[in-house]
Tab-separated table of C-alpha atoms and ligand atoms in Angstrom:
chain	number	residue	atom	x	y	z
A	14	MET	CA	45.286	83.676	-22.410
A	15	GLU	CA	43.686	80.720	-24.062
A	16	GLU	CA	40.685	79.283	-22.320
A	17	ASP	CA	41.226	76.031	-20.545
A	18	THR	CA	38.808	73.900	-22.500
A	19	GLY	CA	39.578	70.731	-20.727
A	20	ASP	CA	40.985	68.977	-23.773
A	21	ARG	CA	44.356	70.680	-23.941
A	22	PRO	CA	47.247	68.402	-22.973
A	23	SER	CA	48.783	69.408	-19.707
A	24	THR	CA	52.507	69.806	-19.204
A	25	ASN	CA	52.954	66.199	-18.253
A	26	GLY	CA	50.864	64.922	-21.120
A	27	THR	CA	47.630	64.087	-19.317
A	28	ALA	CA	44.278	65.708	-19.967
A	29	SER	CA	43.896	69.179	-18.507
A	30	THR	CA	41.012	68.200	-16.262
A	31	VAL	CA	41.813	65.715	-13.621
A	32	ALA	CA	39.209	63.226	-12.638
A	33	ASN	CA	40.360	62.990	-9.079
A	34	PRO	CA	42.856	65.771	-8.435
A	35	THR	CA	42.609	65.840	-4.679
A	36	ALA	CA	42.235	62.118	-4.295
A	37	ASN	CA	39.009	62.884	-2.471
A	38	GLY	CA	36.619	63.009	-5.379
A	39	CYS	CA	36.755	66.751	-6.075
A	40	SER	CA	37.026	67.614	-9.749
A	41	ARG	CA	37.667	71.102	-11.090
A	42	ARG	CA	39.306	73.021	-13.936
A	43	LEU	CA	41.853	75.792	-13.742
A	44	ASP	CA	40.565	79.172	-14.882
A	45	ASP	CA	42.651	81.548	-17.004
A	46	ASP	CA	44.017	83.542	-14.088
A	47	GLU	CA	45.032	80.400	-12.255
A	48	PHE	CA	46.538	78.913	-15.379
A	49	GLU	CA	48.737	81.918	-15.964
A	50	ARG	CA	49.531	82.573	-12.321
A	51	TYR	CA	50.675	79.041	-11.516
A	52	SER	CA	52.176	78.097	-14.893
A	53	ARG	CA	55.800	78.328	-13.770
A	54	GLN	CA	55.337	75.860	-10.958
A	55	MET	CA	53.006	73.571	-12.920
A	56	ILE	CA	55.753	72.846	-15.436
A	57	VAL	CA	58.047	71.582	-12.700
A	58	PRO	CA	58.280	67.782	-12.974
A	59	GLY	CA	56.113	66.162	-10.348
A	60	MET	CA	53.740	69.090	-9.973
A	61	GLY	CA	51.711	69.310	-13.196
A	62	LYS	CA	48.116	70.370	-13.328
A	63	GLU	CA	47.114	67.541	-11.014
A	64	GLY	CA	49.380	68.830	-8.292
A	65	GLN	CA	48.149	72.373	-8.797
A	66	LEU	CA	44.530	71.315	-8.538
A	67	ARG	CA	45.301	69.421	-5.356
A	68	LEU	CA	46.833	72.584	-3.897
A	69	ILE	CA	43.808	74.641	-4.914
A	70	ASN	CA	41.518	72.146	-3.232
A	71	SER	CA	43.625	71.955	-0.063
A	72	ARG	CA	43.121	73.625	3.290
A	73	VAL	CA	46.189	74.554	5.324
A	74	LEU	CA	46.245	75.884	8.890
A	75	ILE	CA	49.208	78.063	9.823
A	76	ILE	CA	49.583	78.402	13.594
A	77	GLY	CA	51.623	81.511	14.357
A	78	ALA	CA	51.901	84.634	12.187
A	79	GLY	CA	55.447	85.470	13.243
A	80	GLY	CA	58.955	84.790	11.952
A	81	LEU	CA	58.076	81.325	10.639
A	82	GLY	CA	54.443	81.986	9.764
A	83	CYS	CA	55.170	85.043	7.591
A	84	PRO	CA	57.450	83.408	5.014
A	85	ALA	CA	55.627	80.076	5.253
A	86	SER	CA	52.249	81.677	4.521
A	87	MET	CA	53.642	83.768	1.667
A	88	TYR	CA	54.818	80.709	-0.249
A	89	ILE	CA	51.686	78.749	0.644
A	90	ALA	CA	49.533	81.625	-0.646
A	91	GLY	CA	51.717	82.232	-3.688
A	92	ALA	CA	51.558	78.553	-4.619
A	93	GLY	CA	47.769	78.698	-4.652
A	94	VAL	CA	46.647	76.621	-1.675
A	95	GLY	CA	42.896	77.188	-1.797
A	96	THR	CA	42.057	77.805	1.867
A	97	ILE	CA	44.530	79.228	4.334
A	98	GLY	CA	43.678	79.581	8.010
A	99	ILE	CA	46.005	81.675	10.173
A	100	ILE	CA	45.838	81.714	13.953
A	101	ASP	CA	47.667	84.153	16.236
A	102	GLY	CA	46.487	86.297	19.124
A	103	ASP	CA	49.296	88.855	19.094
A	104	VAL	CA	49.521	92.307	17.569
A	105	VAL	CA	52.331	93.606	15.363
A	106	GLU	CA	55.159	95.269	17.292
A	107	ILE	CA	58.113	97.166	15.926
A	108	SER	CA	60.568	94.592	17.310
A	109	ASN	CA	58.874	91.914	15.138
A	110	LEU	CA	59.609	93.536	11.825
A	111	HIS	CA	63.251	92.536	11.303
A	112	ARG	CA	62.079	88.961	10.755
A	113	GLN	CA	58.288	88.958	10.426
A	114	ILE	CA	58.298	90.228	6.892
A	115	GLY	CA	54.590	89.756	6.208
A	116	HIS	CA	53.847	92.755	8.438
A	117	ALA	CA	54.665	96.402	7.939
A	118	THR	CA	55.632	99.482	9.930
A	119	PHE	CA	52.300	101.129	9.170
A	120	ARG	CA	50.445	98.074	10.520
A	121	ILE	CA	52.058	98.172	13.995
A	122	GLY	CA	49.322	97.651	16.570
A	123	LEU	CA	47.122	95.627	14.205
A	124	LYS	CA	46.336	91.987	14.951
A	125	LYS	CA	49.023	89.896	13.280
A	126	VAL	CA	46.509	87.713	11.455
A	127	ASP	CA	44.832	90.756	9.911
A	128	SER	CA	48.156	92.358	9.019
A	129	LEU	CA	49.475	89.181	7.396
A	130	ILE	CA	46.289	88.506	5.460
A	131	GLN	CA	46.435	92.056	4.078
A	132	HIS	CA	49.895	91.269	2.748
A	133	LEU	CA	48.863	87.866	1.379
A	134	MET	CA	45.822	89.339	-0.385
A	135	GLY	CA	48.193	91.632	-2.245
A	136	LEU	CA	50.314	88.670	-3.243
A	137	ASN	CA	47.468	86.370	-4.278
A	138	HIS	CA	43.791	87.247	-3.881
A	139	LEU	CA	42.563	83.847	-5.045
A	140	PRO	CA	42.883	81.746	-1.858
A	141	LYS	CA	40.266	81.991	0.854
A	142	TYR	CA	41.899	83.397	3.982
A	143	ILE	CA	40.419	82.603	7.382
A	144	PRO	CA	41.723	84.668	10.334
A	145	TYR	CA	41.697	83.373	13.906
A	146	PRO	CA	42.810	86.429	15.931
A	147	PHE	CA	43.381	84.544	19.184
A	148	HIS	CA	45.735	81.912	20.578
A	149	LEU	CA	45.305	78.184	20.103
A	150	THR	CA	44.125	76.563	23.340
A	151	PRO	CA	43.292	73.009	24.436
A	152	GLN	CA	39.645	74.100	24.285
A	153	ASN	CA	39.566	75.435	20.702
A	154	ALA	CA	42.343	73.399	19.035
A	155	ALA	CA	40.376	70.355	17.850
A	156	ASP	CA	37.493	72.370	16.398
A	157	ILE	CA	39.871	74.516	14.343
A	158	ILE	CA	42.395	71.875	13.278
A	159	SER	CA	39.638	69.456	12.214
A	160	GLN	CA	38.729	71.827	9.356
A	161	TYR	CA	42.126	71.535	7.633
A	162	ASP	CA	44.112	68.994	5.592
A	163	LEU	CA	47.534	69.928	6.927
A	164	VAL	CA	48.878	71.916	9.861
A	165	MET	CA	52.008	74.080	10.001
A	166	ASP	CA	53.391	74.688	13.474
A	167	CYS	CA	54.963	78.143	13.315
A	168	THR	CA	54.834	78.828	17.065
A	169	ASP	CA	57.652	79.465	19.526
A	170	ASN	CA	56.046	77.943	22.581
A	171	PRO	CA	56.786	74.344	23.691
A	172	ALA	CA	53.409	73.841	25.398
A	173	THR	CA	51.585	74.777	22.175
A	174	ARG	CA	53.862	72.481	20.144
A	175	TYR	CA	52.821	69.451	22.191
A	176	LEU	CA	49.172	70.488	22.029
A	177	ILE	CA	49.271	70.846	18.233
A	178	SER	CA	51.003	67.504	17.775
A	179	ASP	CA	48.576	65.666	20.070
A	180	ILE	CA	45.550	67.056	18.250
A	181	CYS	CA	47.114	66.201	14.881
A	182	VAL	CA	47.629	62.606	16.044
A	183	LEU	CA	44.030	62.287	17.186
A	184	LEU	CA	42.583	63.951	14.071
A	185	ARG	CA	45.101	62.277	11.740
A	186	LYS	CA	46.501	65.459	10.241
A	187	PRO	CA	50.019	65.769	8.826
A	188	LEU	CA	52.098	68.333	10.694
A	189	VAL	CA	55.014	70.363	9.366
A	190	SER	CA	56.821	71.658	12.418
A	191	ALA	CA	59.641	74.192	12.534
A	192	ALA	CA	61.431	76.119	15.234
A	193	SER	CA	64.100	78.754	15.294
A	194	ILE	CA	65.953	80.536	18.020
A	195	GLN	CA	68.971	82.828	17.944
A	196	LYS	CA	71.253	81.298	15.298
A	197	SER	CA	69.739	77.913	14.582
A	198	GLY	CA	66.586	76.362	13.227
A	199	GLN	CA	65.033	72.953	12.845
A	200	LEU	CA	62.337	71.404	10.689
A	201	ILE	CA	60.539	68.069	10.738
A	202	VAL	CA	57.510	66.574	9.003
A	203	LEU	CA	55.415	64.573	11.446
A	204	ASN	CA	52.434	62.307	11.260
A	205	CYS	CA	52.672	61.923	7.496
A	206	PRO	CA	51.079	59.866	6.197
A	207	PRO	CA	48.705	59.982	9.161
A	208	ALA	CA	47.914	56.684	10.836
A	209	PRO	CA	45.356	55.858	13.523
A	210	GLN	CA	46.436	56.344	17.125
A	211	GLY	CA	48.038	53.120	18.348
A	212	SER	CA	48.816	51.805	14.858
A	213	LEU	CA	52.392	50.573	14.636
A	214	THR	CA	52.511	49.202	11.109
A	215	PRO	CA	55.942	49.609	9.483
A	216	GLY	CA	56.507	53.060	8.040
A	217	CYS	CA	54.160	54.738	10.519
A	218	ALA	CA	55.335	58.307	10.885
A	219	PRO	CA	56.267	59.640	14.329
A	220	CYS	CA	54.566	62.471	16.187
A	221	TYR	CA	56.303	65.336	17.986
A	222	ARG	CA	56.361	63.368	21.245
A	223	CYS	CA	58.005	60.367	19.522
A	224	CYS	CA	60.885	62.676	18.561
A	225	PHE	CA	60.910	64.964	21.607
A	226	LYS	CA	59.596	62.955	24.529
A	227	LYS	CA	60.320	65.688	27.059
A	228	PRO	CA	60.210	69.454	26.674
A	229	PRO	CA	63.458	71.380	26.953
A	230	PRO	CA	64.453	72.221	30.549
A	231	PRO	CA	62.604	75.289	31.851
A	232	SER	CA	65.834	77.277	32.191
A	233	SER	CA	66.447	76.904	28.439
A	234	MET	CA	62.850	77.704	27.489
A	235	VAL	CA	63.057	81.144	26.075
A	236	SER	CA	61.107	82.585	23.205
A	237	CYS	CA	62.567	84.470	20.261
A	238	GLY	CA	61.685	87.657	22.088
A	239	GLU	CA	63.925	86.766	24.996
A	240	ALA	CA	66.804	84.944	23.344
A	241	GLY	CA	66.889	86.883	20.101
A	242	VAL	CA	66.712	85.441	16.606
A	243	MET	CA	68.250	86.206	13.237
A	244	GLY	CA	65.714	87.041	10.536
A	245	PRO	CA	67.213	84.977	7.714
A	246	VAL	CA	67.500	81.905	9.959
A	247	VAL	CA	63.859	81.840	10.973
A	248	GLY	CA	62.911	82.895	7.436
A	249	MET	CA	64.800	79.969	5.948
A	250	MET	CA	62.964	77.536	8.209
A	251	GLY	CA	59.580	79.082	7.327
A	252	VAL	CA	60.306	78.781	3.602
A	253	ALA	CA	61.428	75.167	4.046
A	254	GLN	CA	58.201	74.493	5.937
A	255	ALA	CA	56.166	75.808	3.015
A	256	GLY	CA	58.203	73.641	0.647
A	257	GLU	CA	57.414	70.502	2.619
A	258	ALA	CA	53.718	71.385	2.937
A	259	ILE	CA	53.399	72.026	-0.815
A	260	LYS	CA	55.131	68.726	-1.561
A	261	ILE	CA	52.783	66.786	0.705
A	262	LEU	CA	49.617	68.409	-0.616
A	263	ALA	CA	50.552	68.392	-4.303
A	264	SER	CA	51.529	64.728	-4.105
A	265	ALA	CA	48.545	63.801	-1.909
A	266	LEU	CA	50.982	62.250	0.559
A	267	HIS	CA	48.572	63.155	3.307
A	268	MET	CA	45.845	60.963	1.878
A	269	PRO	CA	45.526	57.173	2.146
A	270	PRO	CA	46.363	55.287	-1.082
A	271	GLN	CA	43.427	55.527	-3.479
A	272	SER	CA	44.008	52.561	-5.690
A	273	PRO	CA	46.261	49.556	-6.091
A	274	THR	CA	48.003	51.417	-8.900
A	275	ASP	CA	49.340	54.041	-6.498
A	276	PRO	CA	53.061	53.456	-6.296
A	277	PRO	CA	53.894	52.017	-2.878
A	278	GLU	CA	56.681	54.552	-2.332
A	279	ARG	CA	54.172	57.408	-2.229
A	280	ASN	CA	53.483	56.579	1.374
A	281	LEU	CA	57.061	56.197	2.461
A	282	HIS	CA	58.420	59.114	4.363
A	283	GLN	CA	61.744	58.850	6.116
A	284	PRO	CA	61.357	61.186	9.086
A	285	THR	CA	64.270	63.572	9.006
A	286	LEU	CA	65.126	66.408	11.320
A	287	LEU	CA	66.703	69.217	9.344
A	288	ILE	CA	68.985	71.406	11.449
A	289	TYR	CA	70.344	74.708	10.254
A	290	THR	CA	73.019	76.598	12.143
A	291	TYR	CA	74.255	80.025	11.286
A	292	ASP	CA	77.570	81.135	12.708
A	293	LEU	CA	77.393	84.874	12.977
A	294	GLU	CA	80.925	85.156	14.290
A	295	SER	CA	82.555	83.355	11.393
A	296	ALA	CA	83.126	85.290	8.185
A	297	VAL	CA	83.867	82.149	6.179
A	298	GLY	CA	81.564	79.159	5.934
A	299	PRO	CA	78.771	80.982	7.707
A	300	TYR	CA	76.106	78.303	7.468
A	301	SER	CA	75.550	74.609	7.690
A	302	PHE	CA	72.708	72.174	7.196
A	303	ARG	CA	72.511	68.784	8.837
A	304	ALA	CA	69.847	66.134	8.365
A	305	LEU	CA	69.314	63.641	11.175
A	306	LYS	CA	67.337	60.529	10.338
A	307	MET	CA	64.677	59.974	12.976
A	308	GLY	CA	62.966	56.736	13.937
A	309	GLY	CA	59.333	55.932	13.199
A	310	ARG	CA	56.438	55.887	15.610
A	311	LYS	CA	57.353	54.868	19.166
A	312	LYS	CA	55.467	51.930	20.633
A	313	ASN	CA	55.197	53.556	24.043
A	314	CYS	CA	54.545	57.124	22.862
A	315	PHE	CA	52.222	59.048	25.165
A	316	ALA	CA	50.181	60.337	22.201
A	317	CYS	CA	50.363	57.872	19.306
A	318	GLY	CA	51.638	54.677	20.991
A	319	GLU	CA	49.614	51.511	21.345
A	320	ASN	CA	48.553	52.114	24.965
A	321	SER	CA	47.905	55.830	24.650
A	322	THR	CA	44.974	57.149	26.658
A	323	LEU	CA	45.074	60.583	25.032
A	324	THR	CA	41.658	61.759	23.831
A	325	LEU	CA	40.189	64.935	22.371
A	326	GLU	CA	37.765	65.162	25.274
A	327	GLY	CA	40.594	64.793	27.785
A	328	ILE	CA	42.603	67.566	26.127
A	329	LYS	CA	39.598	69.876	26.211
A	330	THR	CA	39.131	69.315	29.934
A	331	GLY	CA	42.773	69.861	30.863
A	332	ASN	CA	44.290	66.401	30.587
A	333	PRO	CA	47.191	66.562	29.950
A	334	ASP	CA	48.112	69.916	31.446
A	335	TYR	CA	50.401	71.315	28.755
A	336	VAL	CA	51.590	74.299	30.745
A	337	GLN	CA	52.580	72.161	33.688
A	338	PHE	CA	54.207	69.579	31.411
A	339	CYS	CA	56.443	72.236	29.927
A	340	SER	CA	56.564	74.169	33.236
A	341	ALA	CA	56.737	77.886	32.897
A	342	PRO	CA	60.198	79.355	33.225
A	343	THR	CA	60.293	79.713	36.979
A	344	SER	CA	63.105	78.737	39.273
A	345	ASN	CA	63.107	75.470	41.185
A	346	VAL	CA	65.341	77.137	43.732
A	347	ASN	CA	63.713	78.177	46.979
A	348	LEU	CA	65.917	80.815	48.592
A	349	PRO	CA	65.181	82.052	52.130
A	350	PRO	CA	63.908	85.668	52.394
A	351	GLU	CA	67.252	86.963	53.732
A	352	GLU	CA	68.913	85.865	50.480
A	353	ARG	CA	66.539	87.919	48.326
A	354	ILE	CA	66.076	91.642	47.913
A	355	THR	CA	63.833	93.745	45.708
A	356	ALA	CA	65.411	95.936	43.061
A	357	ALA	CA	64.066	99.016	44.867
A	358	ALA	CA	65.486	97.932	48.245
A	359	TYR	CA	68.882	97.132	46.703
A	360	HIS	CA	68.951	100.541	45.045
A	361	ALA	CA	67.961	102.329	48.271
A	362	ALA	CA	70.600	100.489	50.322
A	363	LYS	CA	73.243	101.341	47.751
A	364	GLU	CA	72.185	105.007	47.723
A	365	ARG	CA	72.444	105.136	51.507
A	366	GLY	CA	76.014	103.849	51.273
A	367	GLU	CA	75.182	100.600	53.058
A	368	LEU	CA	76.818	98.354	50.485
A	369	PRO	CA	80.445	99.485	50.243
A	370	GLY	CA	82.685	97.147	48.265
A	371	HIS	CA	79.920	94.714	47.342
A	372	ILE	CA	80.058	92.701	44.130
A	373	LEU	CA	77.153	92.959	41.680
A	374	LEU	CA	77.100	89.991	39.320
A	375	ASP	CA	74.959	90.369	36.178
A	376	THR	CA	74.323	86.957	34.603
A	377	ARG	CA	72.613	88.090	31.389
A	378	GLU	CA	74.119	87.342	27.993
A	379	LYS	CA	76.823	89.807	27.031
A	380	GLU	CA	74.634	91.213	24.227
A	381	HIS	CA	71.928	92.128	26.728
A	382	PHE	CA	74.534	93.494	29.132
A	383	SER	CA	75.999	95.674	26.386
A	384	PHE	CA	72.700	97.552	26.032
A	385	GLY	CA	72.843	98.755	29.616
A	386	SER	CA	73.566	97.621	33.153
A	387	ILE	CA	73.485	98.796	36.766
A	388	GLU	CA	76.519	100.912	37.628
A	389	GLY	CA	79.347	98.748	38.937
A	390	ALA	CA	77.911	95.462	37.643
A	391	VAL	CA	80.241	92.810	36.279
A	392	ASN	CA	79.018	90.440	33.595
A	393	VAL	CA	79.303	86.661	33.882
A	394	PRO	CA	76.723	85.081	31.529
A	395	PHE	CA	74.719	82.325	33.213
A	396	GLY	CA	75.781	79.601	30.762
A	397	LYS	CA	79.469	80.400	31.252
A	398	LEU	CA	78.980	80.546	35.004
A	399	LEU	CA	77.476	77.033	35.006
A	400	MET	CA	80.354	75.723	32.912
A	401	LYS	CA	82.904	77.315	35.235
A	402	ALA	CA	81.127	75.876	38.275
A	403	ALA	CA	81.193	72.403	36.721
A	404	ALA	CA	84.898	72.752	35.906
A	405	ILE	CA	85.721	73.882	39.476
A	406	LYS	CA	83.815	70.923	40.904
A	407	ARG	CA	85.471	68.511	38.514
A	408	ASP	CA	89.029	69.839	38.635
A	409	GLY	CA	88.992	71.156	42.183
A	410	GLY	CA	89.896	74.825	41.595
A	411	ALA	CA	89.211	77.642	44.059
A	412	ALA	CA	85.540	78.618	44.265
A	413	SER	CA	86.411	82.305	43.871
A	414	GLU	CA	87.637	81.579	40.323
A	415	ILE	CA	84.019	81.648	39.246
A	416	LEU	CA	84.108	85.430	39.726
A	417	PRO	CA	85.901	87.734	37.290
A	418	PRO	CA	89.602	88.159	38.278
A	419	ALA	CA	89.055	91.702	39.564
A	420	GLU	CA	86.406	90.465	41.998
A	421	SER	CA	87.807	87.109	43.044
A	422	GLY	CA	90.131	88.547	45.679
A	423	LYS	CA	87.461	90.530	47.509
A	424	GLY	CA	87.298	88.095	50.404
A	425	ASP	CA	83.957	88.329	52.161
A	426	ALA	CA	82.427	91.178	50.137
A	427	PRO	CA	78.677	90.565	49.766
A	428	ILE	CA	77.611	89.317	46.344
A	429	PHE	CA	74.370	90.504	44.730
A	430	VAL	CA	73.188	88.687	41.637
A	431	VAL	CA	70.947	90.125	38.946
A	432	CYS	CA	69.743	88.583	35.673
A	433	ARG	CA	67.104	89.467	33.126
A	434	ARG	CA	63.932	88.354	34.867
A	435	GLY	CA	65.064	86.929	38.185
A	436	VAL	CA	65.206	83.196	37.388
A	437	ASP	CA	68.860	82.578	36.531
A	438	SER	CA	69.942	84.825	39.413
A	439	GLN	CA	68.290	82.532	41.974
A	440	GLU	CA	70.011	79.527	40.490
A	441	THR	CA	73.292	81.440	40.491
A	442	VAL	CA	72.968	82.193	44.221
A	443	GLU	CA	72.338	78.502	44.835
A	444	LYS	CA	75.312	77.526	42.679
A	445	LEU	CA	77.682	79.963	44.443
A	446	LYS	CA	76.569	78.600	47.801
A	447	GLU	CA	77.114	75.036	46.596
A	448	LEU	CA	80.674	75.969	45.713
A	449	GLY	CA	81.157	77.299	49.259
A	450	LEU	CA	81.510	80.965	48.309
A	451	ASP	CA	79.106	81.887	51.125
A	452	ASP	CA	81.693	80.726	53.672
A	453	GLN	CA	79.104	78.702	55.582
A	454	GLY	CA	76.678	81.587	55.770
A	455	LYS	CA	79.190	84.246	56.872
A	456	ARG	CA	79.238	85.897	53.453
A	457	LYS	CA	76.013	87.323	52.033
A	458	ILE	CA	74.972	86.135	48.575
A	459	VAL	CA	71.698	87.758	47.531
A	460	ASP	CA	69.314	87.483	44.582
A	461	ILE	CA	67.797	90.690	43.190
A	462	ILE	CA	64.140	89.735	42.761
A	463	GLY	CA	62.737	90.087	39.262
A	464	GLY	CA	66.031	90.978	37.582
A	465	MET	CA	66.536	93.924	35.261
A	466	ARG	CA	62.860	93.923	34.376
A	467	ALA	CA	62.103	94.771	38.014
A	468	TRP	CA	64.923	97.333	37.969
A	469	LYS	CA	63.204	99.097	35.088
A	470	GLU	CA	59.817	98.945	36.827
A	471	GLU	CA	60.956	99.891	40.332
A	472	VAL	CA	64.053	102.046	39.880
A	473	ASP	CA	64.841	103.302	36.402
A	474	PRO	CA	61.972	103.542	33.863
A	475	SER	CA	64.427	104.730	31.206
A	476	PHE	CA	66.471	101.504	31.388
A	477	PRO	CA	66.549	99.879	27.894
A	478	PHE	CA	65.111	96.481	28.831
A	479	ILE	CA	65.181	94.161	25.823
B	502	ZN	ZN1	54.175	59.680	19.040
């Protein structure tokens, strides 16, 4: 490998040293290893040696070392970003490995950040890797994020998403945010180029709150662990995230314009929400991408709008309360004690023969149900049950039609409802009562407290709870 003497023309015809490669006054040459390692991407139009040097001088924080963070960090490391921080408080579990491909079977039990950095070191030892083996919190977020040029949100938790976005607004950091659940994923670049809080000049990029003012309803807030996720779907979103981050850093889109000669379009970013859906049940045309154009910064945004009162100090001291804002997945339904029973008490009553002819409704998804269920249970997934209830209300059908045909004619047989963790089942009891299935209190409709998780804990430790 020829030494980079500084006078060799680079691939785009400029000198091989760049006076201002990071647009922040840092000048540096590529050494032989770097030159050879990154040559294939440096010859791509638009990258060049300038772009490579900007990457080398950049600092990226990856929040989450899971299904998004693994592929995202691999491409960020491979591309030669100079400093890579990774934050995650979890340890590697076997159920992670189908999608979290930066870990390994022999590293189960290790902190995810340590496991992933081991993999990344093997891929490219040149970047500086900084592990944060704990979760991001309102107390530590600003101190950590302030040390980086760009943030990648690779989490699966709505409360953390809002926290990350708010801090990025206040610290003026570009944010590449992705999410994936079950068979779909989404990606958006936020806060890029960063503008001061309250600034509404044309072209100001939105923050996460501008695009998603409210968190998803608590009943739909499930993590990958609960709802399931396909590896290639989350992987695709992580790779796309890395692509966007590399583009921003190599083009210095995250920096303010340095000179009047900077082309004005460098700062223009049309916020676009990329949505990927993956139809597992269709053999033909199994994927689709859609790009939704999003608006710019919202005047009345809680975080970046002109009257925002959000501050770093406030966040640190619990204002706003992110957990409450996104409310943990608990039921809003307040059933009286006689309409609830523990899994152990239900089991005991059944064993004593006190529940002849009762109906046991299991409202989990059919995939969960197929892995195991309580003997005699019938499956009506919660989402389908809600749709049926709405149709009965709208079209005026018989309330008993909400039950499977074999159960609908059982008159006043008591109904017990079980779900995965005991949230949907409470709402189901409420819904069945609303439809009048309780016959004005004459028919018992009862929630099994804590769902199948409680069943495993209280009754059957061998139950395959997933
Ligand atoms: Zn905003």
